[in-house]
PDB file of C-alpha atoms and ligand atoms in Angstrom:
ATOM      1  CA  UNK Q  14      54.569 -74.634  54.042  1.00  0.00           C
ATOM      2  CA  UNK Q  15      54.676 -77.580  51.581  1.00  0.00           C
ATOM      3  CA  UNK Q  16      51.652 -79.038  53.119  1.00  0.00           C
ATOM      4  CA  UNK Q  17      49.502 -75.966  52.763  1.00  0.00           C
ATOM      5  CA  UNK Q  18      50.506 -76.135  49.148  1.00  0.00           C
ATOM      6  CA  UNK Q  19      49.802 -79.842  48.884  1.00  0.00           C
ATOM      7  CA  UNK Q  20      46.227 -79.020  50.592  1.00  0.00           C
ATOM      8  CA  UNK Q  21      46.061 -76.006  48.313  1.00  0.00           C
ATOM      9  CA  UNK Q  22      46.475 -77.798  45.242  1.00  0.00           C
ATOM     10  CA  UNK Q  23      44.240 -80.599  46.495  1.00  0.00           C
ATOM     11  CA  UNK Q  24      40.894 -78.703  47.484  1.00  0.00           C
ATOM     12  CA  UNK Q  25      41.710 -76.731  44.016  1.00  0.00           C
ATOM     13  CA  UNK Q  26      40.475 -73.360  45.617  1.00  0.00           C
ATOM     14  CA  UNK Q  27      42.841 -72.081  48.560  1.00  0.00           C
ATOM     15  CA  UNK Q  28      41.718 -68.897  50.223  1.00  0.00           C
ATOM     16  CA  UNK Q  29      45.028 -67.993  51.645  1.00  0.00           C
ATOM     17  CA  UNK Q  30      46.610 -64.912  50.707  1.00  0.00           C
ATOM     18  CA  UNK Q  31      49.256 -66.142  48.479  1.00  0.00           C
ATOM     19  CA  UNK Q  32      46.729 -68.268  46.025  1.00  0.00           C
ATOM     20  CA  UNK Q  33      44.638 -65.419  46.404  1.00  0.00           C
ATOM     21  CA  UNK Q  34      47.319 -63.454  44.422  1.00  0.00           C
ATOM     22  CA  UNK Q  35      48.931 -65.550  42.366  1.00  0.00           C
ATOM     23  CA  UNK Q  36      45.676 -66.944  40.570  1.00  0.00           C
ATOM     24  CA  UNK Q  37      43.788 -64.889  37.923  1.00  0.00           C
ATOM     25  CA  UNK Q  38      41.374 -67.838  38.176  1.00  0.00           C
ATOM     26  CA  UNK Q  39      40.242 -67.456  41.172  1.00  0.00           C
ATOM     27  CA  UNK Q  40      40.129 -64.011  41.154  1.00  0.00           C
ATOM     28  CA  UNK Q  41      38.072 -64.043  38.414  1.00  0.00           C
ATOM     29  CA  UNK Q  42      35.677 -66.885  39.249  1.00  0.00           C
ATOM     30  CA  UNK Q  43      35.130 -64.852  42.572  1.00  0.00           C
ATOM     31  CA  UNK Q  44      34.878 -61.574  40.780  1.00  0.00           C
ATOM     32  CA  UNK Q  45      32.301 -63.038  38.553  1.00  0.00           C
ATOM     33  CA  UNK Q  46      30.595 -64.937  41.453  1.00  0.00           C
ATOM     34  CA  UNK Q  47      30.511 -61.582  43.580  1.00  0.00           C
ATOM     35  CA  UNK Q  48      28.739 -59.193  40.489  1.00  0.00           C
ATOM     36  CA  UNK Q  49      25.845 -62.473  40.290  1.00  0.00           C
ATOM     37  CA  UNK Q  50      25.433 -61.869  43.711  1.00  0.00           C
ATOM     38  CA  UNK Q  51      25.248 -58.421  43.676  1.00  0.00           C
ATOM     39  CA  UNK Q  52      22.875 -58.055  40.455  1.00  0.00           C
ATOM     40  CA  UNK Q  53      20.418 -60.651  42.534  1.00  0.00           C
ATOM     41  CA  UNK Q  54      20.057 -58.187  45.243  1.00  0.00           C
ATOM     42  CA  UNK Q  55      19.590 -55.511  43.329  1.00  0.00           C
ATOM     43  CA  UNK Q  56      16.455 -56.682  41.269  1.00  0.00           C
ATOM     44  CA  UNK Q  57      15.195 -57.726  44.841  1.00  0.00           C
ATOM     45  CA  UNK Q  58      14.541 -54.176  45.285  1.00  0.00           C
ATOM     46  CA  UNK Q  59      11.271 -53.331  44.377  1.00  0.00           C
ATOM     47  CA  UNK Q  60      11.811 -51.812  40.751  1.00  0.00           C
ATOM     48  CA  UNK Q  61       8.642 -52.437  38.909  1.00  0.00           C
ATOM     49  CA  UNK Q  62       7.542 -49.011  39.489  1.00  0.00           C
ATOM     50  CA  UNK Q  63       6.254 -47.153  36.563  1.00  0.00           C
ATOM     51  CA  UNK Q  64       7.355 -44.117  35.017  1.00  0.00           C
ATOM     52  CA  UNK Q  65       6.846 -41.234  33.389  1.00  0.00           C
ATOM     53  CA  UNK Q  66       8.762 -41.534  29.979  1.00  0.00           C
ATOM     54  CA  UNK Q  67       9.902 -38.100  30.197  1.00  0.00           C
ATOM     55  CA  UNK Q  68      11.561 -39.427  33.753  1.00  0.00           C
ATOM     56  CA  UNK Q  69      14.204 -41.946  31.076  1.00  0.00           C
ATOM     57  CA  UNK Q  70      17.222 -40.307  30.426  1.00  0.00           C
ATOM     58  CA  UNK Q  71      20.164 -41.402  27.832  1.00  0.00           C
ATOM     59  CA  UNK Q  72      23.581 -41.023  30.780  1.00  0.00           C
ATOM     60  CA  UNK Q  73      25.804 -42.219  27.587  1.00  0.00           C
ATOM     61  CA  UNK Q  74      27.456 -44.681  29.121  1.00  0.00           C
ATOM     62  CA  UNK Q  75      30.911 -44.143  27.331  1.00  0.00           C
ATOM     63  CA  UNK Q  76      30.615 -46.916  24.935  1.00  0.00           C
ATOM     64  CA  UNK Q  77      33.951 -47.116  23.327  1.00  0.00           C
ATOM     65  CA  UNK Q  78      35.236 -48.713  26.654  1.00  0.00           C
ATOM     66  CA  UNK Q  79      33.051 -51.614  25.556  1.00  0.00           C
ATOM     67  CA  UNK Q  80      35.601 -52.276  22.730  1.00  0.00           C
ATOM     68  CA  UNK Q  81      38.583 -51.744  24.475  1.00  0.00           C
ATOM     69  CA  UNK Q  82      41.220 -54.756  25.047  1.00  0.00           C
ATOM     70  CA  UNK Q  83      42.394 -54.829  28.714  1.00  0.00           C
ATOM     71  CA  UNK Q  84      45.606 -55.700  30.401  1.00  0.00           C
ATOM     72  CA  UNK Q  85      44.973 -57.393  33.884  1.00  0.00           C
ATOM     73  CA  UNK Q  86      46.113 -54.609  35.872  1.00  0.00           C
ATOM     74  CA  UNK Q  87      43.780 -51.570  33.590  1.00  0.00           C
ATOM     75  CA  UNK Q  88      40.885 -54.337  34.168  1.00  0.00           C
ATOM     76  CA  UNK Q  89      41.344 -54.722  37.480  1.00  0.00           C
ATOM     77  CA  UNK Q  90      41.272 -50.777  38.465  1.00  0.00           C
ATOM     78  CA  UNK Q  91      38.371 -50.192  36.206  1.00  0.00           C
ATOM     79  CA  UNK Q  92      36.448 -52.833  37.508  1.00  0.00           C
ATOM     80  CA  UNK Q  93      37.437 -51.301  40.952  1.00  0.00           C
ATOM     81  CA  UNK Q  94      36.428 -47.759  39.697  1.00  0.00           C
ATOM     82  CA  UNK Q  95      32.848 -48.852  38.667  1.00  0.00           C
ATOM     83  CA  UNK Q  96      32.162 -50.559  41.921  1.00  0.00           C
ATOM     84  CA  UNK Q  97      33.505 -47.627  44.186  1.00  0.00           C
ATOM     85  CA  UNK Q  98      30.941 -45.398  42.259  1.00  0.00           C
ATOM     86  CA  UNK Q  99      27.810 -47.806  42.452  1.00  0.00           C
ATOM     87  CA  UNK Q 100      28.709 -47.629  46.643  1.00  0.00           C
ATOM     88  CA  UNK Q 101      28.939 -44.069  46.508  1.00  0.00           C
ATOM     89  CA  UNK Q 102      25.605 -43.893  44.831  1.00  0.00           C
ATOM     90  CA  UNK Q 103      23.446 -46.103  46.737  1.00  0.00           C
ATOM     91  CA  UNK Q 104      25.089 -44.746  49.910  1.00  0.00           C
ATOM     92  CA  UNK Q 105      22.769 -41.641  48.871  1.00  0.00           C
ATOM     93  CA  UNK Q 106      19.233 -40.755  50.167  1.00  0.00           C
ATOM     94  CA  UNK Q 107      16.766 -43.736  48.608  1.00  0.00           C
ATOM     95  CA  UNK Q 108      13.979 -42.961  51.540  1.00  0.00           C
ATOM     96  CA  UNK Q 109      11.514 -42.176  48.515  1.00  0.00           C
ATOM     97  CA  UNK Q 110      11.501 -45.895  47.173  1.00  0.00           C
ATOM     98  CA  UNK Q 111      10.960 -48.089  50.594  1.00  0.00           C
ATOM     99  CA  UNK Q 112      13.763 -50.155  49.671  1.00  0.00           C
ATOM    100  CA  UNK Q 113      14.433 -52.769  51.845  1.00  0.00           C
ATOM    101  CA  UNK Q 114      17.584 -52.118  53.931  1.00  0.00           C
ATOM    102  CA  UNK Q 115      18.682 -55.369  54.514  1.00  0.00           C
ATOM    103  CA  UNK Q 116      19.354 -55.951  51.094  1.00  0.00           C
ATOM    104  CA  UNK Q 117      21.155 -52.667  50.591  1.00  0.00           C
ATOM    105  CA  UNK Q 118      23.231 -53.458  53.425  1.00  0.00           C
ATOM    106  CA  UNK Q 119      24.235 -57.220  51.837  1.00  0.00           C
ATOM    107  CA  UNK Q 120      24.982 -55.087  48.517  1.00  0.00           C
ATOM    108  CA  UNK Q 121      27.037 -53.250  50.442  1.00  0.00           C
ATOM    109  CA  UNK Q 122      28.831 -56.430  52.152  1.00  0.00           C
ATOM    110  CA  UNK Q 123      29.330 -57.266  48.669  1.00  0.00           C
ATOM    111  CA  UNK Q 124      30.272 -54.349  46.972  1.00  0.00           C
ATOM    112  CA  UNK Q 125      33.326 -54.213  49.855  1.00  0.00           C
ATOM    113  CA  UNK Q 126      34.237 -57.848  49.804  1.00  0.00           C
ATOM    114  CA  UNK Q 127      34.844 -57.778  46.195  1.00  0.00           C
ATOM    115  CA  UNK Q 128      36.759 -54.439  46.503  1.00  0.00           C
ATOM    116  CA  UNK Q 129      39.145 -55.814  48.571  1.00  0.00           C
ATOM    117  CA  UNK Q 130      39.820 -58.342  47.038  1.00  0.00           C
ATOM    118  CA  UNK Q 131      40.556 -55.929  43.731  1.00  0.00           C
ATOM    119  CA  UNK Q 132      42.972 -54.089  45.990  1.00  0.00           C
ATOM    120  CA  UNK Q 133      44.711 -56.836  46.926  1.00  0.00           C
ATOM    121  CA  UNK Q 134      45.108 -57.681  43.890  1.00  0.00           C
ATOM    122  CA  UNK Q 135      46.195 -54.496  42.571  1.00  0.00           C
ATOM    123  CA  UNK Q 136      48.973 -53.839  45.405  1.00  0.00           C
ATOM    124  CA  UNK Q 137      50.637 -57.049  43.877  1.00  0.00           C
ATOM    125  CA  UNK Q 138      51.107 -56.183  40.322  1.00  0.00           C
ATOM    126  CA  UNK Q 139      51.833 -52.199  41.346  1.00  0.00           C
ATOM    127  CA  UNK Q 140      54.498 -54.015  43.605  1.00  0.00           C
ATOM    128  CA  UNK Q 141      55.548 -56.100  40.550  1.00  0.00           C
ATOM    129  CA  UNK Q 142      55.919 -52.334  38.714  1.00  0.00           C
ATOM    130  CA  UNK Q 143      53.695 -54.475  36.170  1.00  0.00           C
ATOM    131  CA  UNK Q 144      51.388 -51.787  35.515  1.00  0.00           C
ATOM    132  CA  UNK Q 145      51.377 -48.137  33.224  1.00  0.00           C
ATOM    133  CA  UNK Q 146      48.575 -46.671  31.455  1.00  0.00           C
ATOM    134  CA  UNK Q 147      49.277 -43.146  30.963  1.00  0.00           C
ATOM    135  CA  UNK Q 148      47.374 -40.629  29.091  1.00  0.00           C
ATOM    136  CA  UNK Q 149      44.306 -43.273  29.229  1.00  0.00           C
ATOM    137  CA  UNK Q 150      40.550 -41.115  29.464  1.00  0.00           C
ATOM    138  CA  UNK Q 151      38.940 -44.557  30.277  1.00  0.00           C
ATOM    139  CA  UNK Q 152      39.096 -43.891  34.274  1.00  0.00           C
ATOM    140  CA  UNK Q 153      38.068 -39.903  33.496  1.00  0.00           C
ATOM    141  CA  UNK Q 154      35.074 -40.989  31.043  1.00  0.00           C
ATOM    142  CA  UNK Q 155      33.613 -43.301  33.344  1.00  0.00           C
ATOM    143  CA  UNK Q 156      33.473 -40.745  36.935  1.00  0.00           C
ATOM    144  CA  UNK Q 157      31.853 -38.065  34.130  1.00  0.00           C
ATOM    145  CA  UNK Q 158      28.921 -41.155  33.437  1.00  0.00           C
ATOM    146  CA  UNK Q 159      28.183 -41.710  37.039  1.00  0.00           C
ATOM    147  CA  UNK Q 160      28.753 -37.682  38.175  1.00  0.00           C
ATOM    148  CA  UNK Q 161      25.468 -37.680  35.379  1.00  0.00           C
ATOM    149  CA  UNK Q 162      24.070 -40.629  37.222  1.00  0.00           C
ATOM    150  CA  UNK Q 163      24.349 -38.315  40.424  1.00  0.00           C
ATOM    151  CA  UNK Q 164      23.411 -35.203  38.955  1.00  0.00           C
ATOM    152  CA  UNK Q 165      20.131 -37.224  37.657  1.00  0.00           C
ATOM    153  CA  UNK Q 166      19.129 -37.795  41.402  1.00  0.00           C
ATOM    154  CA  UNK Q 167      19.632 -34.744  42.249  1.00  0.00           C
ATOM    155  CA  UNK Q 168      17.673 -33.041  40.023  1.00  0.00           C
ATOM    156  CA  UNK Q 169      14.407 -35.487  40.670  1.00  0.00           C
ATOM    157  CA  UNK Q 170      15.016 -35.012  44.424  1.00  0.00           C
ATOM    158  CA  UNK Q 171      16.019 -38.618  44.527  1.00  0.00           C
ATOM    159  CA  UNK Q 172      12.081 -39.681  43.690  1.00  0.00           C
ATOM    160  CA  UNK Q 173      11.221 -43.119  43.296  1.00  0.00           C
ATOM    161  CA  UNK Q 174      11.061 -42.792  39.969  1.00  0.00           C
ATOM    162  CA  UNK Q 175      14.462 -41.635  39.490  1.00  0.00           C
ATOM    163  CA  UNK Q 176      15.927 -44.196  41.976  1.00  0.00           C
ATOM    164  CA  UNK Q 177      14.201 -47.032  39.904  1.00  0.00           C
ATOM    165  CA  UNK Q 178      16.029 -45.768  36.767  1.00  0.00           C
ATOM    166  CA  UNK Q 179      19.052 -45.966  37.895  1.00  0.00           C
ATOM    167  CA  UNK Q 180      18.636 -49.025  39.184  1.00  0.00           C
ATOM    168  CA  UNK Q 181      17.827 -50.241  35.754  1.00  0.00           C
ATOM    169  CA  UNK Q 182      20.932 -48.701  34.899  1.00  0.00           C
ATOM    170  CA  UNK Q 183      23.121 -50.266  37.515  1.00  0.00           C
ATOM    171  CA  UNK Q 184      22.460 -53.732  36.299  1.00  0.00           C
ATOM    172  CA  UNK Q 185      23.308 -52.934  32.873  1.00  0.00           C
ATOM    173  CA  UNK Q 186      26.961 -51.507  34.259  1.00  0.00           C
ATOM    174  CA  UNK Q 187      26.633 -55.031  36.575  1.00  0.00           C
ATOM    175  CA  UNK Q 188      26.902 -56.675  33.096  1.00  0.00           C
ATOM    176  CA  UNK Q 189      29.713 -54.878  31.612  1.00  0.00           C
ATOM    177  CA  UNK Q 190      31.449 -55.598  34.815  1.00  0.00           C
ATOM    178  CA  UNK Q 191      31.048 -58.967  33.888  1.00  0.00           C
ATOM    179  CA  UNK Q 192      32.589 -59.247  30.635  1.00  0.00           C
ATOM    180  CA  UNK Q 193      35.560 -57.342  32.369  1.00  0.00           C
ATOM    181  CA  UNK Q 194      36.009 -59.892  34.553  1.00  0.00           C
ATOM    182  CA  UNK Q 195      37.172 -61.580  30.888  1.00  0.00           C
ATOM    183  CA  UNK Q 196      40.803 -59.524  30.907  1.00  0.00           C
ATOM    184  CA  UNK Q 197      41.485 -60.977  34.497  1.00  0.00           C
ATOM    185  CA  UNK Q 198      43.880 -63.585  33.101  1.00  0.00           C
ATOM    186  CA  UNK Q 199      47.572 -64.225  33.295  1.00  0.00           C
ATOM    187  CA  UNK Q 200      48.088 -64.195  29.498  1.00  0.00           C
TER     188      UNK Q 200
HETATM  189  C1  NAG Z 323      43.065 -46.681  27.137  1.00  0.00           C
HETATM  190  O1  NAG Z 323      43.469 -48.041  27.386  1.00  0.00           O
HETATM  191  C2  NAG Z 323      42.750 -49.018  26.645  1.00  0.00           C
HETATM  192  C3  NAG Z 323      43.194 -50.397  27.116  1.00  0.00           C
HETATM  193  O2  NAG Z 323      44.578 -50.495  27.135  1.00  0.00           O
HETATM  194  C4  NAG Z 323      43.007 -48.791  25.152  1.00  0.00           C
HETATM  195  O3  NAG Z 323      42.254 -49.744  24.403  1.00  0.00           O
HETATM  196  C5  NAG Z 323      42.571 -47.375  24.791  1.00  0.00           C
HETATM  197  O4  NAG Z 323      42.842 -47.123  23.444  1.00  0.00           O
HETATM  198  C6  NAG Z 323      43.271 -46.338  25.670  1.00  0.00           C
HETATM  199  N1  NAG Z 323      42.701 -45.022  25.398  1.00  0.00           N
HETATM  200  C7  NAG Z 323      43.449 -43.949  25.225  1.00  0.00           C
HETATM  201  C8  NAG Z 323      42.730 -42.684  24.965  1.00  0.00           C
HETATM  202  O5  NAG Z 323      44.668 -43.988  25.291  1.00  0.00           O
HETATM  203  C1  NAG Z 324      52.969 -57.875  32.718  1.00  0.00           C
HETATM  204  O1  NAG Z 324      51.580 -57.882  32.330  1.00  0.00           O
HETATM  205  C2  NAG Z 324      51.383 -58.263  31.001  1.00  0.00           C
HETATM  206  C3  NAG Z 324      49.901 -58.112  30.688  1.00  0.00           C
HETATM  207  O2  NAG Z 324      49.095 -58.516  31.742  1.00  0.00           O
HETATM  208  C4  NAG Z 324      51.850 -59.687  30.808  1.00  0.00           C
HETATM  209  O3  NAG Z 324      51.668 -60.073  29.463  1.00  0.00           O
HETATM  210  C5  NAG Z 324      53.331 -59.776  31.166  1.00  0.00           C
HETATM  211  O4  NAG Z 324      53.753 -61.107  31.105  1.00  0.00           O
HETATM  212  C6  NAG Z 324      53.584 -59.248  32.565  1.00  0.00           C
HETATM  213  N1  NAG Z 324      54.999 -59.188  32.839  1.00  0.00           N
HETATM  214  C7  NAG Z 324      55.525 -59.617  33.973  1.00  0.00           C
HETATM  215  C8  NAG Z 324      57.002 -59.453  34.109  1.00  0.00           C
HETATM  216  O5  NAG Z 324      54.857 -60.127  34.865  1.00  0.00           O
HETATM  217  C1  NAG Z 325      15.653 -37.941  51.987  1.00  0.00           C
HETATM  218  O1  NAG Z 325      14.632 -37.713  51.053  1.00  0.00           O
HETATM  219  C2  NAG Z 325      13.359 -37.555  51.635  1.00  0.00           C
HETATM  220  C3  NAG Z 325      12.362 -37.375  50.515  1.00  0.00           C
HETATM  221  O2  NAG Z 325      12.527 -38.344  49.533  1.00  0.00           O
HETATM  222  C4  NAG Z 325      13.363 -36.345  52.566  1.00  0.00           C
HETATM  223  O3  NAG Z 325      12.116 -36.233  53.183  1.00  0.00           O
HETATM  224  C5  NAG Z 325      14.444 -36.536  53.618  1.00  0.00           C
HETATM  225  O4  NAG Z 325      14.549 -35.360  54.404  1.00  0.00           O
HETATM  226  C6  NAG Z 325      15.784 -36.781  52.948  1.00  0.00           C
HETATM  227  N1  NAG Z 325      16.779 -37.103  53.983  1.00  0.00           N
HETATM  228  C7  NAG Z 325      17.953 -36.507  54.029  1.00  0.00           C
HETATM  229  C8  NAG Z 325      18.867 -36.956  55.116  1.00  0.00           C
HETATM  230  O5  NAG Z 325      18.304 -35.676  53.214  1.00  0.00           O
HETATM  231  C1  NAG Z 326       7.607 -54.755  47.315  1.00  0.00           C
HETATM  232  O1  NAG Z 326       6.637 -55.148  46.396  1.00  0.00           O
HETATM  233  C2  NAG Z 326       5.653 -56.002  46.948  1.00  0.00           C
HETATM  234  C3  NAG Z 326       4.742 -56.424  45.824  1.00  0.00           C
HETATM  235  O2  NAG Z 326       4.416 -55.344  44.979  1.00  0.00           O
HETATM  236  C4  NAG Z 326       4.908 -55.276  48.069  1.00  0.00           C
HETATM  237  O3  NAG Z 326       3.943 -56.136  48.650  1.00  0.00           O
HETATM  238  C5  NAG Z 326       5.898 -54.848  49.132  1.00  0.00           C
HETATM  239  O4  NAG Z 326       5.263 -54.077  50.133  1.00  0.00           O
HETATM  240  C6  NAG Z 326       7.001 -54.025  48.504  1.00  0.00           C
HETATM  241  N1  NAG Z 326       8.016 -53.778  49.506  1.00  0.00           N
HETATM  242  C7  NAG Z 326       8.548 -52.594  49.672  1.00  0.00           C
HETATM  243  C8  NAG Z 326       9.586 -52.504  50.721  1.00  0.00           C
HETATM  244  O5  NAG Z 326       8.233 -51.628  48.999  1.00  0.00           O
HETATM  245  C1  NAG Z 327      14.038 -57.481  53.828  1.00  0.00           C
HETATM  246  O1  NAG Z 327      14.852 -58.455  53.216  1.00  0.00           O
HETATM  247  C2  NAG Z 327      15.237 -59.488  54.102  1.00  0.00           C
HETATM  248  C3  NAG Z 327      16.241 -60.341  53.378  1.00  0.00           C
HETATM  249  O2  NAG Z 327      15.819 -60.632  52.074  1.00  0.00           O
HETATM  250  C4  NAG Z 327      13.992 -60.235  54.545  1.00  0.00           C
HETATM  251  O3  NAG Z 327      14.364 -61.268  55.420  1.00  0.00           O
HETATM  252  C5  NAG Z 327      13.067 -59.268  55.233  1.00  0.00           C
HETATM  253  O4  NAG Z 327      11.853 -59.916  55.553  1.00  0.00           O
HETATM  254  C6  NAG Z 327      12.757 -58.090  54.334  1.00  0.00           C
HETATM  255  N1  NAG Z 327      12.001 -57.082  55.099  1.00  0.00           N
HETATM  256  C7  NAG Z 327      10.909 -56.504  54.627  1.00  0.00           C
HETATM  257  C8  NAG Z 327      10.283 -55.475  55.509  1.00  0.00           C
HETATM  258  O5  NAG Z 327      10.418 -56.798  53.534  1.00  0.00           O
HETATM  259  C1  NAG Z 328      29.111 -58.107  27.010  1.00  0.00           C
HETATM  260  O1  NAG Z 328      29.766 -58.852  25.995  1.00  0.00           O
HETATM  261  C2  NAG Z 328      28.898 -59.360  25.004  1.00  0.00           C
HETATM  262  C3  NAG Z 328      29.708 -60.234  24.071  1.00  0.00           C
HETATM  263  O2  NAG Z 328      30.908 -59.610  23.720  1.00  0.00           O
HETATM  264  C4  NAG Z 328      28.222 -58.207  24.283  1.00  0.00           C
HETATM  265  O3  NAG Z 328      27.330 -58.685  23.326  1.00  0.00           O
HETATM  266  C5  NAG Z 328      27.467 -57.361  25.302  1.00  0.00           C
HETATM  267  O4  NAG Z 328      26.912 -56.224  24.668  1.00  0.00           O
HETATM  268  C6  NAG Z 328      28.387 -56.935  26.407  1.00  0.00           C
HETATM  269  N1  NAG Z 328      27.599 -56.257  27.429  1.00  0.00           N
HETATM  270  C7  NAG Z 328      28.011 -55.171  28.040  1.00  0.00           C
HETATM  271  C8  NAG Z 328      27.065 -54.559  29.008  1.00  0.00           C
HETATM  272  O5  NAG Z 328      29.116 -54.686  27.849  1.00  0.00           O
END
């Protein structure tokens, strides 16, 4: 036990468990690391197809979450939120747009590596009791942008078009994920 924590401290990142949980460093350089990753696959897809203008759409993102000041724990479970959604999305029918599968399926790898690691995460500080955030609309807000985001699709027939809007879209909510990431600290 005190050698793993020698090695630990040695090689600076430990993926055990334990310094899994117990750094917010970590868990936010891998966090960070993860989105990158994610955002590169996603302009791999072919998106440079044009559109109508009357295809663009305003989803009204719900901006005042922007401004908000996080606790470690809210971060954490809207981070998680966001990414569950974005799987839920592409997990729909995107025959229209000859996306390459492979990468959809390494966004995918992704997308459930870095929700793990979130819930993980999350177990510990509900286990602490560390965590309340009652009455908060932030969780609510954000289901009612990407039910819009679904709704969208649906009502294009999930065209290429629509598919390569969204897509837009999702790298813009890739980027608010990343200032998130931000709030994952121990202070
Ligand atoms: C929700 O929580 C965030 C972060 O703690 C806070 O900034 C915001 O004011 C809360 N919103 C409501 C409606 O309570
Ligand atoms: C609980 O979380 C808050 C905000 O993340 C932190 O400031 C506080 O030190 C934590 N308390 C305990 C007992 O861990
Ligand atoms: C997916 O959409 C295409 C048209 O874009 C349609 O031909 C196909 O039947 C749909 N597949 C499913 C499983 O709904
Ligand atoms: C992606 O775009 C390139 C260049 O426009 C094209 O050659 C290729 O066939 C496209 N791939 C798919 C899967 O649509
Ligand atoms: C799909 O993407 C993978 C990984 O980037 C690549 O190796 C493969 O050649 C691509 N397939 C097509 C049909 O473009
Ligand atoms: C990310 O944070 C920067 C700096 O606070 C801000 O300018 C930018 O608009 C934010 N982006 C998103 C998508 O929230």
């Amino acid at each position: 036990m005190a050698q793993s924590y020698i090695l630990c401290t040695a090689f600076l990142f430990c993926f055990s468990t334990t310094a899994l949980s117990m750094s917010s460093n970590v868990l936010r350089l891998q966090q960070r690391h993860s989105i990158s990753a994610s955002q590169t696959l996603l302009r791999q897809l072919n998106g440079t197809f044009q559109c109508h203008l009357e295809d663009r759409m305003d989803f009204k993102f719900p901006e005042e979450i922007k401004l908000q000041k996080f606790q470690k724990g809210q971060a954490l479970l809207v981070i998680h939120e966001v990414l569950q959604q974005i799987f839920d999305i592409f997990r729909r029918n995107f025959s229209s747009t000859g996306w390459n599968e492979t990468i959809i399926k390494n966004l995918f790898v992704e997308l459930s590596w870095q929700v793990d690691h979130l819930e993980t995460a999350l177990e510990k500080i509900i286990e602490e009791k560390n965590f309340s955030w009652e009455k908060n609309t932030t969780l609510l807000d954000l289901k009612q942008y990407y039910l819009r985001i679904v709704q969208y699709l649906k009502a294009k027939s999930y065209s290429r078009c629509a598919w390569t809007i969204i897509q837009v879209q999702i790298l813009k909510d890739f980027s608010f994920l990343y200032n998130l990431t931000g709030f994952i600290s121990d202070n």
